[in-house]
C-alpha cells in the first residue's frame, strides 16, 4: 500500500496494535550486534521450537528487536506485558523459562537480573538501576520493536513527524523548530543542527544533497550501529525531514564496511519505505520527492570526517580537504550538502512530532536533550545508555554502569575517543554536557566512554 | 595472471572468463551512476577475492577512468586487498575498549598459533590475519571477527578451539 496521509498511518498503527493485543504475551529477543555474537539466534530458534511444542505459536508473539543496551548480559530476553527481563539466556534456559513463566505463570527469578551490590534478583526491567535512570529519545525504539517491521515503527508514531512536516509545515518552520529545540550534532562537534539546516535551506542551487554520516569511527562508540540495526526507520524518517527542510531530494547514508548487519537491515528498511510510498515521488501527496541510497565505506578511519566522507561517496580516495568552502556551500559533487550523524537524525522525528518545547525540557541550558553513551572497558554493565545531558559522570559509571568489576579502583574514563581526554576520579561529579566536559579537558565526542581500572597502563593505552 | 590462481575465495568454482563477464555486466549498470567506483570495487573483490593490478586495469577501462585513479582508491582503503587472501579473514579488534581488555595478548597468541604476523596469510591459505579498528562491539571486548562472525570476550586460551571450527 501507498501511504498518502496521516490517516493512513493512524490506520496502520491501530491495526498493528490490535493484532498485538490479541497475543497473551510478547517475547522480545534482543538481536543487537552484541547479542548476535552471544548467539541470540539459537535462543530464538529454541524459543520458537518450544512454543510450538506447547501449541502456543499462535498465542505468543516472538519478536527480534534491536539492542536493549546491556550487552554484557546477552543474550537478553524481555517478556511483555509483565516486563520481566531475563539475562544470559541459553537455548536450555529458555525452555525452562517458557515452562515456568508462560505455562505456570511463575517468574523464574534465578535467570533474571542479579544486583550484586544489594544481593537480590530484580525481575522487572523498570526496577533495574541500569534502565531506571535512562531517558530514551534517540534509542526510543531500540530493543522495543521488531526492527524489520515498518508497521511496528509506525505503531510507535513512526513517520507521523514526516506526515506533519510535509503536509502542514513550511521548510522554514521545520528549520525553526529544530533551532528552537536546541539540538546539537551528536557526532562529536556539537554544532547546532538547526543552524546547519538553515544554511542548507538558504543555499541556492539546482541540486542539494542530504547525507547521513554512519561511519562511526570513534573506538568504543557503537550507538550509531545500534540505531541503524535496531531502528533503521528512525534514521530514514530523520533524513526525509532533513531533506525536506533544506530542499534536498537525494540522500546518501554512508555506512562503514565494518557494519554488515547494519547495512543489511538498513537496506531492507529502505526498500520497505519505498514500497509504502515513503521514499520516492509525491511523498504524502505533496510534490516533494526524496530518494535514498546507501554507500558502503571500505575501511578508512578518516572517512568519518565530512570532507573525506564526501570524497569517498564520490568514489575517490577519502582524503580530507580544507574548509571553507563548507559542505553547505560546496559539498558532494560540488553541490550544497548537509551532513548529520545517525544519532542526531534519530532525534529529529520526535522533535517534530512532539515539539521543540518537549525536547528542550531535557538537558541543560546550552546542551538540550539526551546523549547516548557507550560504556565499555572495565565497567560491570557494558553496553549502551541514553541519559539526559547534565547527569554526572559518576552517576553514569556507578549508578547505571554499576562500577568497576572485581571491586577494583577506578582510574580514568576516556571520553570522546582517542582525540578526547581521560577523566580522572576528582572530576566524577562533573555534569556531562558539551561545555562542562570540554572544561575538564575532554570532549563529548560521539559518546564513547571507556573505563580503565587501576591495572590499566595509561602510557600503553596512549 | 598467475597470482589469481591462488585466490581461494568461495567463488573459485567459476572460471576467470565467467567472472570477467559478470563484472563487465555489473560495471555497465554502475558506469552512469555518479561516484560508484568504490561499490564496483567491493563487488569485484567479492567475485575475484582480491584486486590485483590486472583486474584494476580492467576495471579502469570498464569504468572509463585512468588506472592511477582506480589504483589510488584500492590502495587507500584497508578493505581492498591486492594480493590473494586466505579462505577466512581473522580481524582482531584493537579499538581502545578491546585494547583495555587485552586485545594485544590475542595478537601475540595468534601469531604463535598461525605462525605468521599481522597482515600475512598462512601457508595453507586458510587464514589471513589482520588487525581491525573498532568494530563496534565494545560491550563485549575483547572481540575478534572471523569473516562475518564476531567472537566475544575472547581469551588467548580460547583461540585454538575457535580456529578449529574453520577448515
XYZ file of C-alpha atoms in Angstrom:
629
model
C 0.000 0.000 0.000
C 0.976 3.606 -0.558
C 0.730 5.928 2.399
C -0.856 9.206 1.377
C -1.546 10.991 4.613
C -1.586 10.871 8.391
C -4.879 8.938 8.419
C -3.222 6.064 6.556
C -0.509 5.945 9.220
C -3.035 6.004 12.049
C -4.876 3.112 10.418
C -1.707 1.012 10.204
C -0.893 1.866 13.815
C -4.322 0.781 15.035
C -4.297 -2.426 13.018
C -0.853 -3.350 14.300
C -1.712 -2.596 17.906
C -4.921 -4.584 17.834
C -3.081 -7.505 16.246
C -0.510 -7.371 19.045
C -3.206 -7.087 21.721
C -4.500 -10.498 20.692
C -1.352 -12.198 21.891
C -1.158 -13.316 25.523
C 2.497 -12.491 25.687
C 5.117 -10.817 23.576
C 8.586 -12.222 23.944
C 11.278 -9.833 22.811
C 14.631 -11.366 21.944
C 17.452 -8.847 21.656
C 19.055 -9.051 18.221
C 21.565 -6.259 18.743
C 25.104 -6.722 17.472
C 26.235 -7.796 20.942
C 23.549 -10.392 21.457
C 24.035 -11.717 17.911
C 27.613 -12.589 18.804
C 26.313 -14.063 22.062
C 24.244 -16.417 19.860
C 20.756 -14.988 20.369
C 19.788 -16.675 17.088
C 19.994 -20.077 18.771
C 17.912 -18.792 21.672
C 15.200 -17.579 19.327
C 15.129 -20.878 17.442
C 14.849 -22.797 20.704
C 12.066 -20.465 21.827
C 10.114 -20.974 18.607
C 10.508 -24.756 18.886
C 9.482 -24.730 22.498
C 6.340 -22.644 21.919
C 5.405 -24.853 19.006
C 5.763 -27.865 21.279
C 3.193 -26.368 23.632
C 0.977 -25.380 20.728
C 1.383 -21.710 21.647
C 2.862 -20.311 18.442
C -0.400 -18.516 17.660
C -0.876 -17.132 21.147
C 2.533 -15.670 21.762
C 4.422 -13.330 19.530
C 8.180 -13.665 19.364
C 9.932 -10.523 18.204
C 13.577 -9.935 17.429
C 14.481 -6.402 18.424
C 17.482 -4.137 18.206
C 19.936 -3.568 21.032
C 18.398 -3.361 24.510
C 21.632 -1.860 25.760
C 23.039 -4.203 28.330
C 25.409 -6.127 26.067
C 27.456 -7.677 28.872
C 24.480 -9.800 29.952
C 23.499 -11.034 26.497
C 21.610 -12.746 25.102
C 18.758 -10.965 26.849
C 15.012 -11.589 26.580
C 12.121 -9.375 27.686
C 8.654 -10.787 28.320
C 5.741 -8.383 27.956
C 3.286 -7.305 29.327
C 4.985 -8.454 32.565
C 8.188 -6.537 31.739
C 10.265 -9.432 33.039
C 13.863 -9.291 31.940
C 15.931 -12.464 31.580
C 19.692 -12.312 31.145
C 22.422 -14.604 29.770
C 19.750 -16.790 28.216
C 20.723 -20.042 26.518
C 18.597 -22.469 24.467
C 18.354 -24.714 27.579
C 17.360 -21.855 29.868
C 14.686 -20.569 27.504
C 12.867 -23.910 27.705
C 12.827 -23.632 31.498
C 11.691 -20.018 31.297
C 8.791 -20.854 28.990
C 7.679 -23.692 31.236
C 7.801 -21.647 34.407
C 6.820 -18.173 33.215
C 4.408 -18.861 30.368
C 2.911 -22.210 31.273
C 2.888 -21.994 35.072
C 2.794 -18.235 35.409
C 5.750 -18.056 37.793
C 8.660 -15.744 37.127
C 11.859 -17.783 37.023
C 13.812 -15.468 39.256
C 17.165 -17.199 39.088
C 17.609 -16.213 35.430
C 16.630 -12.588 35.897
C 18.928 -9.637 36.570
C 21.029 -10.033 39.706
C 22.044 -6.909 41.585
C 25.351 -7.822 43.194
C 25.525 -4.802 45.478
C 22.110 -5.400 47.016
C 22.345 -9.175 46.594
C 18.915 -9.647 45.116
C 17.245 -10.537 41.846
C 15.360 -7.773 40.053
C 12.912 -9.345 37.571
C 11.132 -6.186 36.364
C 13.158 -4.288 33.790
C 11.861 -0.948 35.064
C 13.305 -1.574 38.534
C 16.821 -2.333 37.313
C 19.112 0.637 38.039
C 20.705 0.304 34.596
C 17.383 1.086 32.883
C 15.666 3.191 35.550
C 17.802 6.309 35.217
C 17.769 6.419 31.447
C 15.701 8.683 29.232
C 15.345 7.301 25.744
C 14.730 9.590 22.797
C 17.228 8.532 20.119
C 17.035 4.932 21.322
C 13.256 5.094 21.910
C 12.519 2.064 19.771
C 15.804 0.162 20.091
C 15.087 -3.066 21.902
C 11.367 -2.259 21.967
C 10.168 -3.103 18.474
C 10.731 -5.504 15.622
C 13.453 -3.657 13.687
C 12.443 -5.336 10.443
C 8.812 -4.215 10.515
C 7.751 -0.840 9.184
C 4.310 -1.387 10.778
C 5.957 -1.753 14.188
C 7.748 1.557 13.645
C 4.528 3.248 12.511
C 2.755 1.842 15.574
C 5.187 3.899 17.673
C 4.069 7.053 15.819
C 6.738 6.482 13.197
C 6.558 8.694 10.088
C 3.960 10.843 11.898
C 6.511 13.662 12.021
C 7.194 13.342 8.292
C 3.454 13.461 7.561
C 3.068 16.538 9.763
C 6.061 18.409 8.346
C 5.337 17.739 4.696
C 1.635 18.483 4.811
C 1.404 21.214 7.428
C 4.783 22.906 7.849
C 6.900 25.020 5.532
C 10.602 24.245 5.160
C 11.358 27.339 7.209
C 9.062 26.157 10.003
C 10.821 22.786 10.217
C 14.187 24.536 10.431
C 12.822 26.901 13.109
C 11.514 24.006 15.184
C 14.884 22.269 15.143
C 16.620 25.548 16.003
C 14.258 26.112 18.920
C 14.800 22.591 20.230
C 18.478 23.363 20.852
C 19.551 20.045 19.311
C 23.286 19.906 18.677
C 25.175 17.463 16.468
C 25.756 14.164 18.233
C 28.669 13.122 16.064
C 31.198 15.000 18.124
C 31.455 18.692 17.471
C 28.082 19.646 18.910
C 27.256 22.180 16.210
C 23.626 23.374 16.439
C 21.665 21.287 13.953
C 19.060 23.974 13.234
C 21.713 26.498 12.222
C 23.298 23.978 9.894
C 19.913 23.261 8.319
C 19.203 26.955 7.940
C 22.446 27.352 5.995
C 21.360 24.435 3.835
C 17.947 25.931 3.235
C 19.414 29.326 2.276
C 21.975 27.863 -0.136
C 20.862 28.445 -3.708
C 21.403 25.589 -6.144
C 19.582 23.407 -8.636
C 20.617 20.346 -6.635
C 21.262 19.796 -2.915
C 22.169 16.648 -1.044
C 21.437 15.373 2.437
C 23.963 12.944 3.885
C 23.888 10.736 6.958
C 27.300 10.084 8.417
C 27.204 6.491 9.641
C 30.955 5.997 9.544
C 31.137 5.612 13.278
C 34.860 5.502 13.743
C 35.399 6.582 17.318
C 36.741 3.448 19.046
C 34.490 2.493 21.912
C 31.350 4.045 20.461
C 28.644 1.900 18.926
C 25.418 3.866 19.338
C 25.084 4.611 15.636
C 25.482 0.960 14.827
C 22.767 0.077 17.333
C 20.355 2.681 15.995
C 20.889 1.540 12.394
C 20.409 -2.071 13.405
C 17.621 -1.603 15.921
C 15.568 1.238 14.484
C 16.577 1.933 10.881
C 13.320 3.739 10.067
C 14.059 6.491 12.582
C 17.148 7.398 10.547
C 15.221 7.233 7.274
C 12.496 9.492 8.702
C 15.129 11.875 10.048
C 16.617 12.071 6.559
C 13.243 12.712 4.905
C 12.657 15.573 7.349
C 16.161 16.945 6.827
C 15.884 16.646 3.061
C 12.560 18.462 3.128
C 13.853 21.203 5.450
C 16.893 22.087 3.364
C 15.345 21.307 -0.024
C 17.418 18.262 -0.944
C 15.801 15.423 -2.854
C 18.675 12.960 -2.818
C 20.100 11.444 0.331
C 23.072 9.202 0.974
C 23.748 7.141 4.061
C 27.460 6.405 4.297
C 27.915 3.261 6.391
C 31.258 1.756 7.267
C 32.075 -1.634 5.811
C 32.702 -2.999 9.295
C 28.947 -2.968 9.971
C 27.493 -5.601 7.622
C 24.385 -6.238 9.774
C 23.589 -2.522 9.825
C 23.867 -2.332 6.036
C 21.579 -5.309 5.605
C 18.857 -4.078 7.966
C 19.004 -0.551 6.624
C 18.689 -1.768 3.023
C 15.595 -3.780 3.933
C 14.090 -0.782 5.712
C 14.734 1.497 2.734
C 13.036 -0.962 0.394
C 10.040 -1.178 2.715
C 9.767 2.580 3.000
C 9.847 2.820 -0.777
C 7.133 0.163 -1.076
C 4.927 2.185 1.276
C 5.486 5.332 -0.739
C 7.538 6.991 1.977
C 10.501 7.367 -0.355
C 10.259 8.353 -3.981
C 7.947 10.850 -5.627
C 4.946 12.741 -4.199
C 5.518 11.906 -0.543
C 2.315 12.326 1.482
C 0.545 13.567 -1.645
C 2.800 16.617 -1.908
C 5.178 17.427 -4.733
C 8.196 16.684 -2.511
C 10.303 13.750 -3.637
C 13.167 12.099 -1.806
C 15.429 9.242 -2.827
C 17.840 7.475 -0.515
C 20.921 5.422 -1.287
C 23.385 3.569 0.917
C 27.090 3.960 0.253
C 29.436 1.481 1.901
C 32.854 2.580 3.075
C 35.921 0.450 2.638
C 37.818 0.666 5.871
C 39.369 4.090 6.181
C 39.228 5.716 9.579
C 39.461 9.225 8.183
C 36.192 8.914 6.251
C 34.180 9.916 9.308
C 35.488 13.420 8.689
C 32.925 15.073 6.466
C 35.073 16.272 3.589
C 36.758 12.883 3.221
C 33.391 11.184 3.622
C 32.098 13.144 0.651
C 35.186 12.243 -1.385
C 34.506 8.615 -0.559
C 30.842 8.829 -1.612
C 32.106 10.285 -4.885
C 34.178 7.107 -5.246
C 37.526 8.753 -4.663
C 40.280 8.391 -2.075
C 38.860 9.619 1.187
C 41.259 12.477 1.681
C 40.135 15.469 3.716
C 40.356 18.962 2.304
C 40.420 22.442 3.773
C 37.236 24.170 4.871
C 35.899 26.607 3.728
C 34.196 26.042 1.452
C 31.913 24.295 3.911
C 29.756 21.413 2.692
C 26.632 23.606 2.788
C 28.343 25.840 0.225
C 30.187 23.282 -1.882
C 29.737 19.683 -0.817
C 29.016 16.445 -2.561
C 29.638 16.659 -6.332
C 30.232 20.371 -5.769
C 26.654 20.994 -4.603
C 25.333 22.254 -1.237
C 25.256 19.331 1.170
C 24.072 18.938 4.737
C 25.669 16.150 6.761
C 24.262 14.842 10.028
C 25.227 11.958 12.216
C 22.962 8.938 12.862
C 22.111 9.753 16.475
C 21.309 13.368 15.567
C 18.903 12.203 12.867
C 17.215 9.711 15.195
C 16.346 12.680 17.444
C 14.640 14.618 14.640
C 11.290 12.762 14.277
C 10.328 13.050 17.987
C 11.254 16.759 17.991
C 8.973 17.479 15.049
C 6.252 15.170 16.334
C 6.194 16.329 19.960
C 7.591 19.819 19.502
C 10.782 21.675 20.334
C 9.430 22.619 23.740
C 9.020 18.993 24.770
C 12.584 18.196 23.707
C 14.212 21.162 25.397
C 12.821 20.219 28.810
C 15.611 17.622 28.936
C 19.216 18.605 29.409
C 20.997 21.748 30.484
C 20.945 25.414 29.476
C 23.125 25.021 26.391
C 23.033 21.261 25.829
C 19.483 20.127 25.277
C 18.070 16.654 25.143
C 19.807 13.408 25.865
C 23.058 11.764 24.875
C 23.736 8.130 24.164
C 26.902 6.787 25.730
C 28.630 3.525 25.013
C 30.037 2.091 28.191
C 32.989 -0.156 27.574
C 36.189 -1.330 29.159
C 36.424 -2.037 32.875
C 32.844 -1.446 33.926
C 30.268 -4.014 35.086
C 27.352 -3.087 32.820
C 28.986 -2.611 29.466
C 26.522 -1.513 26.829
C 24.526 1.450 25.581
C 22.839 4.023 27.760
C 20.902 7.197 26.990
C 20.785 9.855 29.682
C 19.669 13.475 29.939
C 22.512 15.937 29.394
C 23.846 17.241 32.668
C 23.870 13.970 34.609
C 27.181 13.462 36.405
C 29.800 11.155 35.019
C 29.874 9.334 38.345
C 26.170 8.525 38.041
C 26.679 7.120 34.572
C 29.600 4.945 35.608
C 28.497 3.857 39.067
C 24.680 4.034 39.178
C 23.945 2.893 35.643
C 27.222 1.170 34.890
C 27.346 -0.451 38.333
C 31.001 0.408 38.912
C 34.240 -1.421 38.266
C 34.294 -5.224 38.191
C 36.012 -7.241 40.923
C 35.972 -4.335 43.330
C 38.940 -2.687 41.655
C 39.566 1.032 41.841
C 38.551 3.460 39.123
C 41.490 5.107 37.395
C 40.098 7.047 34.463
C 37.434 7.132 31.771
C 38.368 8.034 28.256
C 35.658 10.255 26.815
C 35.362 11.202 23.176
C 37.741 8.609 21.797
C 41.458 8.953 21.186
C 41.177 12.647 20.418
C 39.214 13.254 23.599
C 40.645 13.041 27.044
C 40.854 10.871 30.116
C 38.726 11.942 33.062
C 40.038 11.044 36.480
C 38.382 10.451 39.825
C 38.263 14.054 41.084
C 36.098 15.032 38.104
C 33.445 12.360 38.527
C 30.916 14.932 39.738
C 31.197 16.974 36.561
C 27.830 17.310 34.833
C 28.106 15.791 31.405
C 27.255 18.309 28.698
C 29.211 19.871 25.839
C 30.523 22.823 27.865
C 31.451 21.146 31.131
C 33.139 18.184 29.566
C 35.395 20.451 27.479
C 36.256 22.462 30.579
C 37.913 19.445 32.130
C 39.999 18.738 29.045
C 37.951 16.000 27.415
C 35.305 16.212 24.700
C 31.826 14.811 24.361
C 32.821 13.339 21.021
C 30.357 10.766 19.853
C 29.829 9.415 23.357
C 32.296 6.618 23.833
C 33.202 6.072 27.479
C 35.983 3.598 28.007
C 36.574 2.870 31.646
C 40.008 1.934 32.936
C 40.743 0.419 36.302
C 43.822 0.678 38.491
C 45.632 -2.011 36.464
C 45.440 -0.209 33.125
C 48.704 1.327 31.988
C 47.936 4.810 30.713
C 51.149 5.003 28.709
C 50.336 1.763 26.926
C 46.771 2.892 26.195
C 48.052 6.049 24.594
C 47.540 -13.946 -14.303
C 49.477 -16.331 -12.127
C 48.621 -14.676 -8.836
C 44.893 -15.069 -9.438
C 45.180 -18.850 -9.456
C 45.917 -18.842 -5.749
C 42.791 -16.949 -4.986
C 40.930 -19.087 -2.501
C 37.696 -17.181 -2.193
C 34.402 -19.037 -2.219
C 33.722 -18.234 -5.842
C 36.628 -20.362 -7.059
C 34.047 -22.515 -8.811
C 33.624 -20.048 -11.620
C 36.368 -19.712 -14.190
C 38.036 -16.411 -14.948
C 36.104 -15.857 -18.124
C 32.763 -16.157 -16.332
C 33.980 -13.843 -13.608
C 35.078 -11.160 -16.050
C 31.786 -11.405 -17.886
C 29.859 -11.000 -14.667
C 31.948 -7.988 -13.679
C 31.613 -6.387 -17.111
C 27.838 -6.569 -16.875
C 27.792 -5.074 -13.408
C 30.102 -2.275 -14.499
C 27.688 -1.377 -17.288
C 24.969 -0.887 -14.676
C 27.146 1.250 -12.441
C 29.047 3.261 -15.011
C 26.477 6.022 -15.252
C 25.777 6.241 -11.552
C 27.899 9.010 -10.129
C 30.689 8.055 -7.748
C 30.159 4.309 -7.792
C 33.795 3.193 -8.159
C 34.061 2.007 -4.553
C 30.877 -0.037 -4.862
C 32.212 -1.643 -8.054
C 35.478 -2.481 -6.306
C 33.541 -4.120 -3.448
C 31.702 -6.242 -5.994
C 34.879 -7.092 -7.909
C 36.601 -8.157 -4.726
C 33.625 -10.341 -3.813
C 33.846 -12.023 -7.234
C 37.609 -12.411 -7.501
C 38.691 -12.448 -3.874
C 41.267 -9.711 -4.372
C 42.123 -6.864 -6.702
C 45.472 -7.411 -8.427
C 46.822 -4.849 -10.879
C 45.492 -6.685 -13.954
C 41.990 -6.557 -12.581
C 42.348 -2.899 -11.622
C 43.315 -2.162 -15.220
C 40.223 -3.994 -16.436
C 38.006 -2.036 -14.052
C 39.632 1.249 -15.074
C 38.774 0.512 -18.704
C 35.260 -0.600 -17.892
C 34.535 2.462 -15.801
C 36.271 4.869 -18.163
C 38.734 6.071 -15.546
C 42.530 6.256 -15.519
C 44.276 3.281 -13.866
C 46.001 5.682 -11.483
C 42.648 6.705 -10.037
C 41.480 3.108 -9.561
C 44.825 2.094 -8.013
C 44.749 5.146 -5.804
C 41.396 4.154 -4.410
C 42.311 0.474 -3.992
C 45.441 1.256 -2.029
C 43.745 3.907 0.110
C 41.118 1.669 1.702
C 42.101 -1.148 4.004
C 39.213 -3.369 2.902
C 40.692 -3.776 -0.558
C 43.440 -6.349 -0.999
C 45.774 -6.586 -3.949
C 47.135 -9.978 -3.008
C 45.117 -13.184 -2.560
C 43.723 -13.552 0.900
C 43.175 -16.658 2.940
C 39.917 -18.551 2.832
C 38.981 -16.927 6.128
C 39.947 -13.492 7.330
C 40.632 -13.069 11.029
C 40.360 -9.499 12.271
C 41.464 -8.784 15.785
C 39.917 -5.614 17.114
C 42.402 -3.235 18.654
C 39.971 -0.406 19.296
C 40.503 1.214 22.678
C 37.885 -0.884 24.504
C 39.330 -4.143 23.225
C 42.813 -2.892 23.869
C 41.984 -2.165 27.511
C 40.533 -5.644 27.887
C 43.566 -7.476 26.491
C 43.388 -7.370 22.683
C 47.162 -7.333 22.416
C 47.506 -10.714 24.157
C 45.235 -12.162 21.489
C 47.568 -10.876 18.779
C 50.587 -12.482 20.453
C 48.839 -15.828 20.835
C 47.502 -15.784 17.261
C 50.986 -15.088 15.935
C 52.160 -18.205 17.770
C 49.284 -20.391 16.585
C 49.262 -19.249 12.977
C 52.985 -18.804 12.564
C 52.502 -15.576 10.635
C 52.382 -11.939 11.571
C 49.680 -9.320 11.185
C 48.860 -8.636 7.542
C 50.026 -12.065 6.406
C 48.304 -15.212 5.183
C 49.062 -18.693 6.490
C 50.992 -21.013 4.166
C 47.990 -23.296 3.634
C 45.945 -20.296 2.527
C 43.369 -20.884 5.236
C 43.663 -17.702 7.270
C 44.612 -14.114 6.657
C 45.470 -12.362 9.889
C 44.586 -8.694 10.226
C 44.075 -6.058 12.839
C 40.840 -4.076 12.764
C 39.957 -0.688 14.050
C 36.896 -0.652 16.283
C 34.192 -2.995 15.019
C 31.585 -1.558 17.371
C 31.152 -4.499 19.717
C 32.865 -2.693 22.567
C 30.438 -4.021 25.163
C 31.838 -7.473 24.536
C 35.517 -6.624 24.412
C 37.909 -8.084 23.515
C 36.454 -9.332 20.258
C 37.758 -10.908 17.090
C 35.954 -11.270 13.832
C 36.366 -14.247 11.538
C 34.745 -13.441 8.211
C 31.366 -12.010 9.319
C 31.182 -13.794 12.673
C 32.049 -11.861 15.826
C 33.531 -13.753 18.782
C 33.074 -12.020 22.115
C 35.169 -11.843 25.258
C 37.928 -13.839 23.643
C 40.717 -15.134 25.830
C 44.050 -16.266 24.365
C 43.406 -19.818 25.563
C 40.062 -19.968 23.713
C 41.657 -19.215 20.336
C 42.658 -22.712 19.288
C 39.110 -24.000 19.780
C 37.684 -21.129 17.793
C 40.083 -21.642 14.888
C 39.470 -25.404 14.875
C 35.929 -24.724 13.592
C 37.338 -23.421 10.333
C 38.759 -25.534 7.561
